[in-house]
PDB file of C-alpha atoms in Angstrom:
ATOM      1  CA  GLU F   1     -17.293  -2.561  -9.793  1.00 64.00           C
ATOM      2  CA  ALA F   2     -14.066  -2.947 -11.748  1.00 80.00           C
ATOM      3  CA  GLY F   3     -10.870  -2.593  -9.745  1.00 91.00           C
ATOM      4  CA  VAL F   4      -7.680  -0.680 -10.452  1.00 95.00           C
ATOM      5  CA  ALA F   5      -6.118  -1.951 -13.680  1.00 96.00           C
ATOM      6  CA  GLN F   6      -2.391  -1.993 -14.361  1.00 97.00           C
ATOM      7  CA  SER F   7      -0.287  -3.115 -17.290  1.00 96.00           C
ATOM      8  CA  PRO F   8       1.980  -4.773 -17.998  1.00 97.00           C
ATOM      9  CA  ARG F   9       2.049  -7.219 -15.103  1.00 96.00           C
ATOM     10  CA  TYR F  10       5.699  -8.103 -15.651  1.00 96.00           C
ATOM     11  CA  LYS F  11       8.569  -6.359 -17.417  1.00 97.00           C
ATOM     12  CA  ILE F  12      12.213  -7.273 -17.826  1.00 98.00           C
ATOM     13  CA  ILE F  13      14.638  -4.706 -19.236  1.00 97.00           C
ATOM     14  CA  GLU F  14      18.343  -3.998 -19.386  1.00 97.00           C
ATOM     15  CA  LYS F  15      19.794  -1.171 -17.312  1.00 96.00           C
ATOM     16  CA  ARG F  16      19.774   2.195 -19.070  1.00 97.00           C
ATOM     17  CA  GLN F  17      16.668   1.224 -21.048  1.00 97.00           C
ATOM     18  CA  SER F  18      13.340   3.019 -20.677  1.00 97.00           C
ATOM     19  CA  VAL F  19      10.079   1.565 -19.426  1.00 98.00           C
ATOM     20  CA  ALA F  20       6.525   2.788 -18.914  1.00 98.00           C
ATOM     21  CA  PHE F  21       3.701   1.518 -16.736  1.00 97.00           C
ATOM     22  CA  TRP F  22       0.023   2.248 -17.156  1.00 97.00           C
ATOM     23  CA  CYS F  23      -2.718   2.523 -14.559  1.00 97.00           C
ATOM     24  CA  ASN F  24      -6.476   2.955 -14.900  1.00 96.00           C
ATOM     25  CA  PRO F  25      -8.107   3.772 -11.546  1.00 95.00           C
ATOM     26  CA  ILE F  26     -11.571   2.874 -10.390  1.00 93.00           C
ATOM     27  CA  SER F  27     -14.147   5.004 -12.167  1.00 90.00           C
ATOM     28  CA  GLY F  28     -14.872   8.209 -10.284  1.00 88.00           C
ATOM     29  CA  HIS F  29     -11.753   8.085  -8.101  1.00 91.00           C
ATOM     30  CA  ALA F  30     -10.154  11.508  -8.230  1.00 90.00           C
ATOM     31  CA  THR F  31      -7.003  10.613  -6.329  1.00 92.00           C
ATOM     32  CA  LEU F  32      -4.348   8.354  -7.828  1.00 95.00           C
ATOM     33  CA  TYR F  33      -1.109   7.116  -6.258  1.00 95.00           C
ATOM     34  CA  TRP F  34       2.003   5.368  -7.549  1.00 97.00           C
ATOM     35  CA  TYR F  35       4.035   3.307  -5.073  1.00 97.00           C
ATOM     36  CA  GLN F  36       7.340   1.483  -5.356  1.00 97.00           C
ATOM     37  CA  GLN F  37       7.600  -1.773  -3.403  1.00 94.00           C
ATOM     38  CA  ILE F  38      11.109  -3.188  -3.193  1.00 94.00           C
ATOM     39  CA  LEU F  39      11.378  -6.838  -2.167  1.00 90.00           C
ATOM     40  CA  GLY F  40      11.122  -7.186   1.604  1.00 86.00           C
ATOM     41  CA  GLN F  41       9.879  -3.642   2.157  1.00 89.00           C
ATOM     42  CA  GLY F  42       6.564  -1.888   2.432  1.00 91.00           C
ATOM     43  CA  PRO F  43       5.264   0.234  -0.430  1.00 94.00           C
ATOM     44  CA  LYS F  44       6.764   3.706  -0.681  1.00 94.00           C
ATOM     45  CA  LEU F  45       4.781   6.562  -2.219  1.00 94.00           C
ATOM     46  CA  LEU F  46       6.330   7.985  -5.372  1.00 96.00           C
ATOM     47  CA  ILE F  47       3.658  10.431  -6.495  1.00 96.00           C
ATOM     48  CA  GLN F  48       0.074  11.414  -5.722  1.00 94.00           C
ATOM     49  CA  PHE F  49      -2.347  13.034  -8.174  1.00 94.00           C
ATOM     50  CA  GLN F  50      -5.655  14.693  -7.471  1.00 91.00           C
ATOM     51  CA  ASN F  51      -7.513  14.802 -10.765  1.00 89.00           C
ATOM     52  CA  ASN F  52      -4.741  15.818 -13.192  1.00 86.00           C
ATOM     53  CA  GLY F  53      -2.668  17.812 -10.700  1.00 92.00           C
ATOM     54  CA  VAL F  54       0.303  16.619  -8.647  1.00 93.00           C
ATOM     55  CA  VAL F  55      -0.292  16.757  -4.886  1.00 91.00           C
ATOM     56  CA  ASP F  56       2.908  15.141  -3.643  1.00 92.00           C
ATOM     57  CA  ASP F  57       5.981  14.047  -5.597  1.00 94.00           C
ATOM     58  CA  SER F  58       8.527  14.605  -2.854  1.00 92.00           C
ATOM     59  CA  GLN F  59       9.888  11.044  -3.086  1.00 93.00           C
ATOM     60  CA  LEU F  60       9.927  10.739  -6.858  1.00 96.00           C
ATOM     61  CA  PRO F  61      13.498  10.578  -8.277  1.00 94.00           C
ATOM     62  CA  LYS F  62      12.818  13.247 -10.819  1.00 94.00           C
ATOM     63  CA  ASP F  63      16.098  12.795 -12.678  1.00 95.00           C
ATOM     64  CA  ARG F  64      14.836   9.487 -14.054  1.00 97.00           C
ATOM     65  CA  PHE F  65      11.180   9.040 -13.075  1.00 97.00           C
ATOM     66  CA  SER F  66       8.232  10.924 -14.522  1.00 97.00           C
ATOM     67  CA  ALA F  67       4.482  10.512 -14.262  1.00 97.00           C
ATOM     68  CA  GLU F  68       1.468  12.095 -15.831  1.00 95.00           C
ATOM     69  CA  ARG F  69      -2.290  11.988 -15.586  1.00 94.00           C
ATOM     70  CA  LEU F  70      -3.276  14.267 -18.428  1.00 82.00           C
ATOM     71  CA  LYS F  71      -7.051  13.873 -18.442  1.00 86.00           C
ATOM     72  CA  GLY F  72      -7.465  13.131 -14.771  1.00 84.00           C
ATOM     73  CA  VAL F  73      -8.267   9.480 -15.371  1.00 91.00           C
ATOM     74  CA  ASP F  74      -5.549   7.017 -16.327  1.00 95.00           C
ATOM     75  CA  SER F  75      -1.887   7.574 -15.577  1.00 97.00           C
ATOM     76  CA  THR F  76       1.544   6.608 -16.884  1.00 97.00           C
ATOM     77  CA  LEU F  77       4.742   6.214 -14.860  1.00 98.00           C
ATOM     78  CA  LYS F  78       8.014   6.242 -16.802  1.00 98.00           C
ATOM     79  CA  ILE F  79      11.581   5.401 -15.883  1.00 98.00           C
ATOM     80  CA  GLN F  80      14.347   6.652 -18.154  1.00 97.00           C
ATOM     81  CA  PRO F  81      17.040   5.392 -17.880  1.00 96.00           C
ATOM     82  CA  ALA F  82      16.482   2.448 -15.560  1.00 97.00           C
ATOM     83  CA  LYS F  83      18.998   1.375 -12.931  1.00 97.00           C
ATOM     84  CA  LEU F  84      19.431  -1.984 -11.238  1.00 97.00           C
ATOM     85  CA  GLU F  85      17.992  -0.573  -7.998  1.00 96.00           C
ATOM     86  CA  ASP F  86      14.713   0.209  -9.773  1.00 97.00           C
ATOM     87  CA  SER F  87      13.827  -3.494  -9.704  1.00 97.00           C
ATOM     88  CA  ALA F  88      10.610  -3.552  -7.707  1.00 97.00           C
ATOM     89  CA  VAL F  89       6.852  -3.894  -7.911  1.00 95.00           C
ATOM     90  CA  TYR F  90       5.132  -0.680  -8.946  1.00 97.00           C
ATOM     91  CA  LEU F  91       1.691  -0.376  -7.432  1.00 96.00           C
ATOM     92  CA  CYS F  92      -1.050   1.987  -8.469  1.00 97.00           C
ATOM     93  CA  ALA F  93      -3.845   2.906  -6.076  1.00 95.00           C
ATOM     94  CA  SER F  94      -6.869   5.151  -6.241  1.00 93.00           C
ATOM     95  CA  ARG F  95      -9.208   6.762  -3.754  1.00 90.00           C
ATOM     96  CA  TYR F  96     -12.646   8.312  -3.945  1.00 86.00           C
ATOM     97  CA  LEU F  97     -12.487  11.908  -2.853  1.00 74.00           C
ATOM     98  CA  THR F  98     -15.270  13.068  -0.542  1.00 67.00           C
ATOM     99  CA  GLY F  99     -15.719  16.069   1.674  1.00 58.00           C
ATOM    100  CA  ARG F 100     -15.998  14.430   5.063  1.00 55.00           C
ATOM    101  CA  THR F 101     -15.929  10.665   5.024  1.00 59.00           C
ATOM    102  CA  TYR F 102     -12.500   9.145   4.761  1.00 67.00           C
ATOM    103  CA  ASN F 103     -12.191   6.503   2.070  1.00 73.00           C
ATOM    104  CA  GLU F 104      -9.369   4.047   1.812  1.00 85.00           C
ATOM    105  CA  GLN F 105      -7.056   3.448  -1.114  1.00 90.00           C
ATOM    106  CA  PHE F 106      -7.745   0.594  -3.538  1.00 92.00           C
ATOM    107  CA  PHE F 107      -4.717  -1.088  -5.074  1.00 94.00           C
ATOM    108  CA  GLY F 108      -4.078  -2.622  -8.442  1.00 95.00           C
ATOM    109  CA  PRO F 109      -2.188  -5.916  -8.946  1.00 94.00           C
ATOM    110  CA  GLY F 110       1.102  -4.135  -9.632  1.00 95.00           C
ATOM    111  CA  THR F 111       3.796  -4.335 -12.285  1.00 96.00           C
ATOM    112  CA  ARG F 112       6.875  -6.347 -11.391  1.00 96.00           C
ATOM    113  CA  LEU F 113       9.954  -4.739 -12.975  1.00 97.00           C
ATOM    114  CA  THR F 114      13.257  -6.563 -13.242  1.00 97.00           C
ATOM    115  CA  VAL F 115      16.273  -4.562 -14.403  1.00 97.00           C
ATOM    116  CA  LEU F 116      19.242  -6.673 -15.568  1.00 97.00           C
TER     117      LEU F 116
ATOM    118  CA  ALA V   1       6.896  12.769  10.889  1.00 78.00           C
ATOM    119  CA  GLN V   2       4.845   9.620  10.834  1.00 82.00           C
ATOM    120  CA  SER V   3       6.295   6.127  10.978  1.00 89.00           C
ATOM    121  CA  VAL V   4       5.153   2.535  11.390  1.00 93.00           C
ATOM    122  CA  THR V   5       6.985  -0.355  13.013  1.00 95.00           C
ATOM    123  CA  GLN V   6       5.919  -3.944  12.495  1.00 96.00           C
ATOM    124  CA  LEU V   7       7.633  -6.288  14.919  1.00 92.00           C
ATOM    125  CA  GLY V   8       8.546  -9.611  13.355  1.00 91.00           C
ATOM    126  CA  SER V   9       9.112  -9.855   9.643  1.00 93.00           C
ATOM    127  CA  HIS V  10       8.060 -13.520   9.756  1.00 96.00           C
ATOM    128  CA  VAL V  11       5.459 -15.108  12.023  1.00 97.00           C
ATOM    129  CA  SER V  12       4.501 -18.786  12.061  1.00 97.00           C
ATOM    130  CA  VAL V  13       1.384 -20.169  13.720  1.00 97.00           C
ATOM    131  CA  SER V  14      -0.325 -23.525  13.689  1.00 97.00           C
ATOM    132  CA  GLU V  15      -3.673 -23.882  11.970  1.00 97.00           C
ATOM    133  CA  GLY V  16      -6.376 -23.065  14.535  1.00 97.00           C
ATOM    134  CA  ALA V  17      -4.044 -21.021  16.733  1.00 97.00           C
ATOM    135  CA  LEU V  18      -4.301 -17.337  17.552  1.00 97.00           C
ATOM    136  CA  VAL V  19      -2.806 -14.918  15.068  1.00 97.00           C
ATOM    137  CA  LEU V  20      -1.206 -11.765  16.499  1.00 97.00           C
ATOM    138  CA  LEU V  21       0.618  -9.334  14.221  1.00 98.00           C
ATOM    139  CA  ARG V  22       2.082  -6.275  15.889  1.00 97.00           C
ATOM    140  CA  CYS V  23       2.015  -2.694  14.660  1.00 97.00           C
ATOM    141  CA  ASN V  24       3.198   0.418  16.460  1.00 96.00           C
ATOM    142  CA  TYR V  25       3.003   3.873  14.978  1.00 94.00           C
ATOM    143  CA  SER V  26       4.328   7.337  15.519  1.00 90.00           C
ATOM    144  CA  SER V  27       2.218  10.342  14.622  1.00 83.00           C
ATOM    145  CA  SER V  28       2.064  13.940  15.757  1.00 77.00           C
ATOM    146  CA  VAL V  29      -1.615  14.181  14.886  1.00 78.00           C
ATOM    147  CA  PRO V  30      -4.550  11.793  15.331  1.00 79.00           C
ATOM    148  CA  PRO V  31      -3.843   9.008  12.868  1.00 86.00           C
ATOM    149  CA  TYR V  32      -5.900   6.880  10.582  1.00 91.00           C
ATOM    150  CA  LEU V  33      -4.676   3.276  10.706  1.00 93.00           C
ATOM    151  CA  PHE V  34      -5.016   0.414   8.266  1.00 94.00           C
ATOM    152  CA  TRP V  35      -4.154  -3.219   7.811  1.00 97.00           C
ATOM    153  CA  TYR V  36      -3.725  -4.569   4.285  1.00 96.00           C
ATOM    154  CA  VAL V  37      -3.047  -8.136   3.128  1.00 96.00           C
ATOM    155  CA  GLN V  38      -1.027  -9.060   0.069  1.00 94.00           C
ATOM    156  CA  TYR V  39      -1.180 -12.495  -1.510  1.00 92.00           C
ATOM    157  CA  PRO V  40       1.594 -13.570  -3.901  1.00 86.00           C
ATOM    158  CA  ASN V  41       1.608 -11.643  -7.161  1.00 82.00           C
ATOM    159  CA  GLN V  42      -1.400  -9.582  -6.136  1.00 85.00           C
ATOM    160  CA  GLY V  43      -2.027  -6.052  -4.985  1.00 88.00           C
ATOM    161  CA  LEU V  44      -2.934  -5.007  -1.482  1.00 93.00           C
ATOM    162  CA  GLN V  45      -6.398  -5.705  -0.124  1.00 94.00           C
ATOM    163  CA  LEU V  46      -7.846  -3.783   2.803  1.00 94.00           C
ATOM    164  CA  LEU V  47      -8.530  -5.912   5.873  1.00 96.00           C
ATOM    165  CA  LEU V  48      -9.737  -3.173   8.192  1.00 95.00           C
ATOM    166  CA  LYS V  49      -9.308   0.472   9.086  1.00 93.00           C
ATOM    167  CA  TYR V  50      -9.569   2.791  12.057  1.00 92.00           C
ATOM    168  CA  THR V  51     -10.532   6.405  11.475  1.00 88.00           C
ATOM    169  CA  THR V  52     -12.725   7.550  14.346  1.00 84.00           C
ATOM    170  CA  GLY V  53     -15.170   6.061  16.831  1.00 85.00           C
ATOM    171  CA  ALA V  54     -14.940   2.572  18.268  1.00 87.00           C
ATOM    172  CA  THR V  55     -11.357   1.553  18.925  1.00 89.00           C
ATOM    173  CA  LEU V  56     -11.989  -2.165  18.308  1.00 95.00           C
ATOM    174  CA  VAL V  57     -12.350  -2.602  14.603  1.00 95.00           C
ATOM    175  CA  LYS V  58     -13.586  -5.727  12.871  1.00 96.00           C
ATOM    176  CA  GLY V  59     -12.536  -6.534   9.352  1.00 95.00           C
ATOM    177  CA  ILE V  60     -12.881  -9.196   6.724  1.00 94.00           C
ATOM    178  CA  ASN V  61     -11.946 -12.859   7.087  1.00 93.00           C
ATOM    179  CA  GLY V  62     -12.379 -12.808  10.876  1.00 96.00           C
ATOM    180  CA  PHE V  63      -9.612 -10.306  11.590  1.00 97.00           C
ATOM    181  CA  GLU V  64      -9.867  -7.488  14.087  1.00 97.00           C
ATOM    182  CA  ALA V  65      -7.588  -4.807  15.507  1.00 97.00           C
ATOM    183  CA  GLU V  66      -7.677  -2.483  18.473  1.00 95.00           C
ATOM    184  CA  PHE V  67      -6.454   1.092  18.433  1.00 94.00           C
ATOM    185  CA  LYS V  68      -4.660   1.828  21.712  1.00 93.00           C
ATOM    186  CA  LYS V  69      -3.653   5.463  21.807  1.00 91.00           C
ATOM    187  CA  SER V  70      -1.724   5.148  25.071  1.00 91.00           C
ATOM    188  CA  GLU V  71       0.420   2.384  23.597  1.00 92.00           C
ATOM    189  CA  THR V  72       0.484   3.836  20.050  1.00 93.00           C
ATOM    190  CA  SER V  73      -0.421   0.386  18.810  1.00 95.00           C
ATOM    191  CA  PHE V  74      -2.808  -1.184  16.322  1.00 96.00           C
ATOM    192  CA  HIS V  75      -2.195  -4.915  16.566  1.00 97.00           C
ATOM    193  CA  LEU V  76      -4.012  -7.336  14.260  1.00 98.00           C
ATOM    194  CA  THR V  77      -5.562 -10.497  15.649  1.00 98.00           C
ATOM    195  CA  LYS V  78      -7.563 -13.495  14.530  1.00 97.00           C
ATOM    196  CA  PRO V  79      -8.734 -16.135  17.006  1.00 97.00           C
ATOM    197  CA  SER V  80      -8.121 -19.141  14.789  1.00 97.00           C
ATOM    198  CA  ALA V  81      -5.683 -19.245  11.881  1.00 97.00           C
ATOM    199  CA  HIS V  82      -6.630 -20.850   8.602  1.00 96.00           C
ATOM    200  CA  MET V  83      -4.276 -22.066   5.901  1.00 96.00           C
ATOM    201  CA  SER V  84      -5.681 -19.426   3.562  1.00 95.00           C
ATOM    202  CA  ASP V  85      -4.419 -16.674   5.909  1.00 96.00           C
ATOM    203  CA  ALA V  86      -0.849 -17.279   4.772  1.00 96.00           C
ATOM    204  CA  ALA V  87       0.179 -14.008   3.158  1.00 96.00           C
ATOM    205  CA  GLU V  88       2.037 -10.777   3.847  1.00 96.00           C
ATOM    206  CA  TYR V  89       0.390  -8.202   6.063  1.00 97.00           C
ATOM    207  CA  PHE V  90       1.087  -4.483   6.040  1.00 97.00           C
ATOM    208  CA  CYS V  91       0.168  -1.883   8.618  1.00 96.00           C
ATOM    209  CA  ALA V  92      -0.175   1.694   7.397  1.00 94.00           C
ATOM    210  CA  VAL V  93      -0.731   5.088   8.994  1.00 92.00           C
ATOM    211  CA  SER V  94      -2.212   8.204   7.460  1.00 88.00           C
ATOM    212  CA  LYS V  95      -2.781  11.678   8.776  1.00 75.00           C
ATOM    213  CA  SER V  96      -6.391  12.594   9.431  1.00 69.00           C
ATOM    214  CA  ALA V  97      -6.056  15.623   7.183  1.00 68.00           C
ATOM    215  CA  GLY V  98      -4.069  16.911   4.266  1.00 68.00           C
ATOM    216  CA  THR V  99      -3.012  14.541   1.528  1.00 70.00           C
ATOM    217  CA  TYR V 100      -3.977  11.374   3.435  1.00 76.00           C
ATOM    218  CA  LYS V 101      -0.904   9.623   2.092  1.00 83.00           C
ATOM    219  CA  TYR V 102      -0.005   6.283   3.627  1.00 90.00           C
ATOM    220  CA  ILE V 103       3.192   5.401   5.420  1.00 92.00           C
ATOM    221  CA  PHE V 104       3.593   1.627   5.386  1.00 94.00           C
ATOM    222  CA  GLY V 105       5.410  -0.695   7.720  1.00 95.00           C
ATOM    223  CA  THR V 106       7.880  -3.215   6.335  1.00 94.00           C
ATOM    224  CA  GLY V 107       5.368  -6.030   6.466  1.00 96.00           C
ATOM    225  CA  THR V 108       4.963  -9.342   8.305  1.00 97.00           C
ATOM    226  CA  ARG V 109       4.859 -12.594   6.409  1.00 96.00           C
ATOM    227  CA  LEU V 110       2.454 -15.016   8.070  1.00 97.00           C
ATOM    228  CA  LYS V 111       3.018 -18.729   7.686  1.00 97.00           C
ATOM    229  CA  VAL V 112       0.317 -21.166   8.800  1.00 97.00           C
ATOM    230  CA  LEU V 113       1.461 -24.647   9.699  1.00 96.00           C
ATOM    231  CA  ALA V 114      -0.772 -27.672   9.224  1.00 93.00           C
TER     232      ALA V 114
END
């Protein structure tokens, strides 16, 4: 079974530039998550999708971050414009949605963003 | 609100020694608890999880953890450390209903000494 795919793996940009990250979840996983992991900290949830709808975006800085999952499969996270404090690893995770049994999240390798 | 505390951001053990990584949680509802491992430049890999049932949970690579409700703890142990265990370990808590979103601890970096 293929895992969660993310691209690019690394990105370096200047502050005020724009950047986009792509995630393809495991086939059949209805729930998709984007996390921000700043160096020395645990991952922090930015946004959660169920199919193509947003379930939780309470910690997404909506003035500069946006995310979409138009067809309920792959997803794009965008930052525009980037700030120095956005330097972090952006992790995508997915989860199989079932009625009763709890299933854990599966994580992709992440995209390491450096903002100069 | 839920929260997770991992005591010790860095832990060093000798190869063959006991590994003990501490995790305490706060939750107003019965929690689901997880331990993930992260190797350099990789994503997070699930080691083990507690949802319901037996409170002693066994995971991959010889790790296990025990859910202790009275102590609000979910410490991770391994009887004998191996060099390949060197990595960062994250404890996470999730509600047992709703969005199931994770709240992660700040992580513990494990160093294994030869």
